[in-house]
Each structure stands twice: as structure tokens, then as C-alpha cells.
Short mmCIF file of C-alpha atoms in Angstrom, two decimals:
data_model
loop_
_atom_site.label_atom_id
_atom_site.label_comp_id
_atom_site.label_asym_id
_atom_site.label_seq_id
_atom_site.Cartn_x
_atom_site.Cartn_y
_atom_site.Cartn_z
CA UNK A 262 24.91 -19.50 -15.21
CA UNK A 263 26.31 -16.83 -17.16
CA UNK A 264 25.78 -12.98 -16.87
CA UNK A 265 28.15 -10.45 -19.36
CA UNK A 266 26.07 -7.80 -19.69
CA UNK A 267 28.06 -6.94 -22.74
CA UNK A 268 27.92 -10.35 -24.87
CA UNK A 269 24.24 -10.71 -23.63
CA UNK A 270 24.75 -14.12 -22.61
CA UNK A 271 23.36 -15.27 -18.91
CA UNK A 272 21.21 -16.71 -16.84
CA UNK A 273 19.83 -17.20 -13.69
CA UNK A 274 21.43 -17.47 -10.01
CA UNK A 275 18.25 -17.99 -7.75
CA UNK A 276 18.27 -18.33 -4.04
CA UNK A 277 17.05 -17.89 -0.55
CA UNK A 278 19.14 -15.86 1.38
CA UNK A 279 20.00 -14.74 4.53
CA UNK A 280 18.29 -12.71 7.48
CA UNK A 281 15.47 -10.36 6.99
CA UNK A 282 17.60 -8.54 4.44
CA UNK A 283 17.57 -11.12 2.22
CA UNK A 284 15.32 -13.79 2.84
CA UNK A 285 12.57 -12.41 4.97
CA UNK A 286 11.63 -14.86 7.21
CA UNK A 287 13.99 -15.55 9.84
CA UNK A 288 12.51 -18.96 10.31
CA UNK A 289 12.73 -19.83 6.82
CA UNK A 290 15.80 -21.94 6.87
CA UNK A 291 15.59 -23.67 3.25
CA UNK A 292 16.82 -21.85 0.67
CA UNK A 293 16.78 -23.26 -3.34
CA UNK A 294 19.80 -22.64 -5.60
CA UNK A 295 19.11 -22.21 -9.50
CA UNK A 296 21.82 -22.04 -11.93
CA UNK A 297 21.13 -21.00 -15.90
CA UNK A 298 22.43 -22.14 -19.01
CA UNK A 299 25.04 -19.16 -20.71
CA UNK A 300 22.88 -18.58 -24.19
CA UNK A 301 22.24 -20.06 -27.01
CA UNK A 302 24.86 -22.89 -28.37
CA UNK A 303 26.84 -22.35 -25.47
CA UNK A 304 25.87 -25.61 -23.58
CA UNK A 305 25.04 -25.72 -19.08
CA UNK A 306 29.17 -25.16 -17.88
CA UNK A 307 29.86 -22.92 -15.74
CA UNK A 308 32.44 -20.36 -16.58
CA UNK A 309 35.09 -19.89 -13.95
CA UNK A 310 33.69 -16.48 -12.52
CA UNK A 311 30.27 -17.49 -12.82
CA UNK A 312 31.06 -20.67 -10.81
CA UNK A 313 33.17 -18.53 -8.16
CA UNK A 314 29.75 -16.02 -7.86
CA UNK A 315 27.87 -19.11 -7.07
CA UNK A 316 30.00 -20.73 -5.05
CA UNK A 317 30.41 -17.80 -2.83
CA UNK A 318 26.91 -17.39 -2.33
CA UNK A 319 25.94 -21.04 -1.31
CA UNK A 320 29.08 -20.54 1.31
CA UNK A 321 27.30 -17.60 2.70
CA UNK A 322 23.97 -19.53 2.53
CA UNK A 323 25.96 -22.53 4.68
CA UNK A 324 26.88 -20.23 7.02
CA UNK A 325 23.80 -19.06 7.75
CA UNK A 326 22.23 -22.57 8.44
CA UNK A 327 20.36 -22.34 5.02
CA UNK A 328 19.79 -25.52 3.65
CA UNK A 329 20.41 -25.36 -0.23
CA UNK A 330 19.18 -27.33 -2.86
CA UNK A 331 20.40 -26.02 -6.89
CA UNK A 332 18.29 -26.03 -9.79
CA UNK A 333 19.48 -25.15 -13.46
CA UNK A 334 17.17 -22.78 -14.91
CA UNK A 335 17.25 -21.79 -19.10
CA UNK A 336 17.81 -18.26 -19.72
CA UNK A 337 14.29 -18.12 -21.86
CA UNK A 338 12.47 -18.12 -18.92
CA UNK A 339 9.71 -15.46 -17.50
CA UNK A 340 8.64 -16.92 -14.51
CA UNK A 341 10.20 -16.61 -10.83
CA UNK A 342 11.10 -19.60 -9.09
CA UNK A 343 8.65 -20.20 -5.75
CA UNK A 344 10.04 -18.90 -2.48
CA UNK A 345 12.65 -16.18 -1.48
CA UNK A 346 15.41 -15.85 -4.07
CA UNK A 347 18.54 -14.57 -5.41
CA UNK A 348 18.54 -13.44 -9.27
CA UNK A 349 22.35 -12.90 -10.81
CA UNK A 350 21.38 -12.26 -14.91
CA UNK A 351 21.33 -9.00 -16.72
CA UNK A 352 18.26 -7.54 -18.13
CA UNK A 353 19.53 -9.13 -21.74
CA UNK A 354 19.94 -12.66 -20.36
CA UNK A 355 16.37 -13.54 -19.33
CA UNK A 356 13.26 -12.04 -19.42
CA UNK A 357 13.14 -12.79 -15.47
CA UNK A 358 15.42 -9.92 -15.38
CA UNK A 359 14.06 -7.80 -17.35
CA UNK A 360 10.59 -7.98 -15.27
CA UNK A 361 12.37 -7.36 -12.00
CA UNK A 362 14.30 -4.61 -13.13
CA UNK A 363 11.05 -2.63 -14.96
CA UNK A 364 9.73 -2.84 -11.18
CA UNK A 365 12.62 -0.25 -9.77
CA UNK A 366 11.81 3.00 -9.94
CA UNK A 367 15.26 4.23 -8.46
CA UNK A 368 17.88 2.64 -10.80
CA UNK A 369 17.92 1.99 -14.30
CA UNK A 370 20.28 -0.43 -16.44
CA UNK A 371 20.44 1.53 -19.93
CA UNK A 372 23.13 1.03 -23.19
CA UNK A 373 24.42 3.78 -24.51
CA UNK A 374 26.37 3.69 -27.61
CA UNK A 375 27.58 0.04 -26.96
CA UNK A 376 28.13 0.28 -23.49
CA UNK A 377 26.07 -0.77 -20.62
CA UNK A 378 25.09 1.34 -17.69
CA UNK A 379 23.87 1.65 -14.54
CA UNK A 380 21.63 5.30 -14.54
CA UNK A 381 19.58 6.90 -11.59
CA UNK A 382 16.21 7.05 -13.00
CA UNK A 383 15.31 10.85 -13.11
CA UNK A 384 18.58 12.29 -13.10
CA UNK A 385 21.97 12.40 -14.91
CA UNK A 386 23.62 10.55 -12.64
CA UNK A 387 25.26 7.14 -15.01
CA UNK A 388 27.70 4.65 -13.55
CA UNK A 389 29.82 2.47 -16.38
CA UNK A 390 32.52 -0.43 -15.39
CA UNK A 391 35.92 1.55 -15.03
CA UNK A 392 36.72 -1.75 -17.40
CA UNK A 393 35.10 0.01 -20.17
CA UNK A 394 36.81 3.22 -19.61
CA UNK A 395 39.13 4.80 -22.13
CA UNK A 396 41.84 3.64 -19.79
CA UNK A 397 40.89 0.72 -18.48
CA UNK A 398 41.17 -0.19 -14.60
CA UNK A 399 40.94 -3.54 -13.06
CA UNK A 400 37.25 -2.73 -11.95
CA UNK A 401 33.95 -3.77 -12.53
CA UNK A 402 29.82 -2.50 -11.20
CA UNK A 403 26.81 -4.22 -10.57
CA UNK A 404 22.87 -3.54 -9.56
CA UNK A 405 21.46 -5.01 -6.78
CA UNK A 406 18.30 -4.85 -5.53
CA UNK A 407 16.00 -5.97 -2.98
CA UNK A 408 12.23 -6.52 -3.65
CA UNK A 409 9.41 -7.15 -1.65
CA UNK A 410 7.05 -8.92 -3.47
CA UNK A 411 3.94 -11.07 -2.92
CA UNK A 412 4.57 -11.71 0.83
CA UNK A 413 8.46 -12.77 -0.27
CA UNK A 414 12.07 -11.37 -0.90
CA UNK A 415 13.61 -11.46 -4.30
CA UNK A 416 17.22 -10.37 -4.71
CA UNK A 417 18.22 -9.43 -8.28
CA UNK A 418 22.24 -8.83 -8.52
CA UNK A 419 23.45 -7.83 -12.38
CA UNK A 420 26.96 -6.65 -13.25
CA UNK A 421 28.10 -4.65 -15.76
CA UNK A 422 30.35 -8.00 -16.67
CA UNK A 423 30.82 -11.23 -14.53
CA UNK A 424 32.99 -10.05 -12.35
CA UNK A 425 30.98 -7.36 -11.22
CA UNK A 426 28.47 -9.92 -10.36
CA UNK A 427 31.38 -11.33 -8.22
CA UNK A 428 31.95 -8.10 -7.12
CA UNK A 429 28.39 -7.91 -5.21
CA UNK A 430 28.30 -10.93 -3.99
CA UNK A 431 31.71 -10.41 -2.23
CA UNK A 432 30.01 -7.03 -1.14
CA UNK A 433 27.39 -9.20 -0.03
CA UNK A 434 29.05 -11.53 1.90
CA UNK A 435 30.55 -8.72 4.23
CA UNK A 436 27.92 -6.15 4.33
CA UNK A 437 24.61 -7.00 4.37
CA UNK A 438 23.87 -5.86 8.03
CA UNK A 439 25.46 -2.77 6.95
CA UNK A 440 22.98 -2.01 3.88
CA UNK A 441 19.66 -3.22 6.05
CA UNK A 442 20.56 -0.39 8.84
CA UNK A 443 20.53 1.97 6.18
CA UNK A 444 17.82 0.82 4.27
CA UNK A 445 15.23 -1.59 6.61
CA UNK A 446 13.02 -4.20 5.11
CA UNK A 447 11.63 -2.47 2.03
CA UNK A 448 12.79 -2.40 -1.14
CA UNK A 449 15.60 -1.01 -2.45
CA UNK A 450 18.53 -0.95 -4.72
CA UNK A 451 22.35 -0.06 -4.78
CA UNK A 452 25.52 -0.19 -6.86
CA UNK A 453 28.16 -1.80 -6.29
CA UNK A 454 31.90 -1.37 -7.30
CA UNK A 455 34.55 -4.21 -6.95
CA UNK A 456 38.74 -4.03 -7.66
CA UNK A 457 39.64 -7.42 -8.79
CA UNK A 458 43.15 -8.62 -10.05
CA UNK A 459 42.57 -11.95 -12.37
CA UNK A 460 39.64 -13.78 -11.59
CA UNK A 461 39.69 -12.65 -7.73
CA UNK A 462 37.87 -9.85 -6.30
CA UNK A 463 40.35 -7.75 -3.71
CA UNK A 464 38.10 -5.03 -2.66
CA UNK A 465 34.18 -4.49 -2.62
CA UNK A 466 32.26 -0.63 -1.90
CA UNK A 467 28.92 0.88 -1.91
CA UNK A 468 28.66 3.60 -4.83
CA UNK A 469 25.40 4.65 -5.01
CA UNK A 470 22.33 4.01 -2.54
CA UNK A 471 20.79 2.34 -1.19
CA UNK A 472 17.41 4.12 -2.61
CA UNK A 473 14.70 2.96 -1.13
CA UNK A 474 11.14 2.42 -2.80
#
């Protein structure tokens, strides 16, 4: 899969995922693993921090006794995949972004004279990738959120660029009891900030949230 918020190009990550948090059912031990295609004329390989993303997430699926089973998935498509599931594409990837992020009523991704951001939806609160900044720093942001819907979980992660996708699922990986005490089972969604030198992320934090709808 790919997911650059600021080429466009991505795809979809989908996946069950652990505990209540994330995959709803804690008797639900199967999870499915669904990898996109990067755009148009850019063929099914994984770039190397779109592979790392995944790859991180199936490890944190393993440990958590999820059995995982990947699917690739082409980033024209509108429908969900069946089950609980983790979504890593930006809302001009796939439409299946674009749906799940029209359903948050808390957080917002907008562009804004060529640069993509995360907003707070009633307010003037914006949050940008300190990569885009005037002076750049090794940084990057991404939205995740958590919805309930139809009786299952659906997690949608989208950085600013790929590595803020990396980013959250690093923040993931070590804090996802953390963000259900704060929030409980109900939807919700957060931002994410992540320091990374190279292709490796060395720090993860909660920025904004988690808001709770």
C-alpha cells in the first residue's frame, strides 16, 4: 500500500486489531490483513515505509494471538472489507477513506494552499507535518480514528506523509491501553506526531484528543 497524502497516491492497510480498543470482540482472534496498490501506473510494491507500517502492525497483531491473513486491495475501491479492520490511506487515495473520514465529526483532513492538514472541525485549531514547515524538522502527523460501526470496529490511520502513518502505528504499538482509558469503547479520533531520523521512527506522542463522538 501506499499513503502520501501529498502525491495522492495510496491505498489500503485493513485489519483486525487488538483488544476492545481495536478489534471489539475479545474473542475474535482472526484478524484479515489488506494491502493496496500505490496509484495509478505505479504497479502492487511496497515502498520501504509503507512495508515497515505494515509490518509493524501484523507484529503487533502476532503478539496479540491474532491470526492474520493479507489481502491486496486497489485504491478505487468504496467498499469496506467484512469484519473488524485497520484502514492506513488518505482521504485522496481511496474513496474508502474518504467515507470514513466524512463520518467524524471531531477532526477534519483539509488542504490548504498545497498543503495537507489535520483541522478540529468547528474551530481554528490546524495541525500540518513540521516536514512541511518553512524550516523543516524531521517530523511527521497522522489521523487516527476509531469507529464503531454496524456491530464492528474500523480503525482508519492517515498521515500527513508515510511516515506519519509509521508514526501511528509505532504510537499504536505502545499506547493503545493508554488512549482506551481516556477514551472507552466509542468512537473517537486523535493526532498523532512522530520524530523519525531516515526511514525509522524514534519517538511517537499524542497531540490532539482523543475526541470522542
Amino acid at each position: 500500500y501506499k499513503g502520501d497524502l501529498r502525491t495522492g497516491d495510496g491505498a489500503v492497510l485493513a485489519a483486525g486489531v487488538p483488544g476492545r480498543f481495536l478489534a471489539g470482540l475479545e474473542d475474535d482472534r482472526r484478524s484479515n490483513l489488506l494491502s493496496g496498490v500505490g496509484g495509478e501506473g505505479r504497479g502492487t510494491e511496497l515502498f520501504p515505509v509503507d512495508a515497515a507500517t505494515g509490518e509493524l502492525l501484523e507484529r503487533l497483531l502476532g503478539a496479540l494471538a491474532f491470526a492474520v491473513s493479507r489481502y491486496q486491495i486497489e485504491p478505487d475501491r468504496e467498499t469496506l472489507p467484512a469484519g473488524d479492520s485497520v484502514v492506513v490511506c488518505g482521504p485522496k487515495s481511496a474513496p474508502i477513506a474518504a467515507g470514513l473520514l466524512s463520518r467524524d465529526p471531531a477532526l477534519a483532513m483539509v488542504r490548504d494552499d498545497g498543503r495537507w492538514l489535520i483541522e478540529r472541525q468547528g474551530s481554528n485549531e490546524r495541525f500540518g507535518s513540521p516536514s512541511d514547515d518553512c524550516d523543516p524538522v524531521a517530523a511527521d502527523i497522522a489521523y487516527v480514528a476509531r469507529h464503531q460501526l454496524g456491530g464492528r470496529v474500523i480503525v482508519h490511520v492517515a498521515g500527513i506523509h508515510t511516515l506519519g502513518s509509521l508514526a501511528a502505528a509505532h504510537y499504536l504499538a505502545n499506547h493503545v491501553k493508554d488512549v482506551f482509558e481516556m477514551a472507552g469503547d466509542r468512537s473517537m479520533s486523535f493526532v498523532v506526531r512522530g520524530a523519525y531520523e531516515g526511514m525509522t521512527i524514534t519517538s511517537s506522542a499524542l497531540v490532539a484528543g482523543p475526541f470522542g463522538w
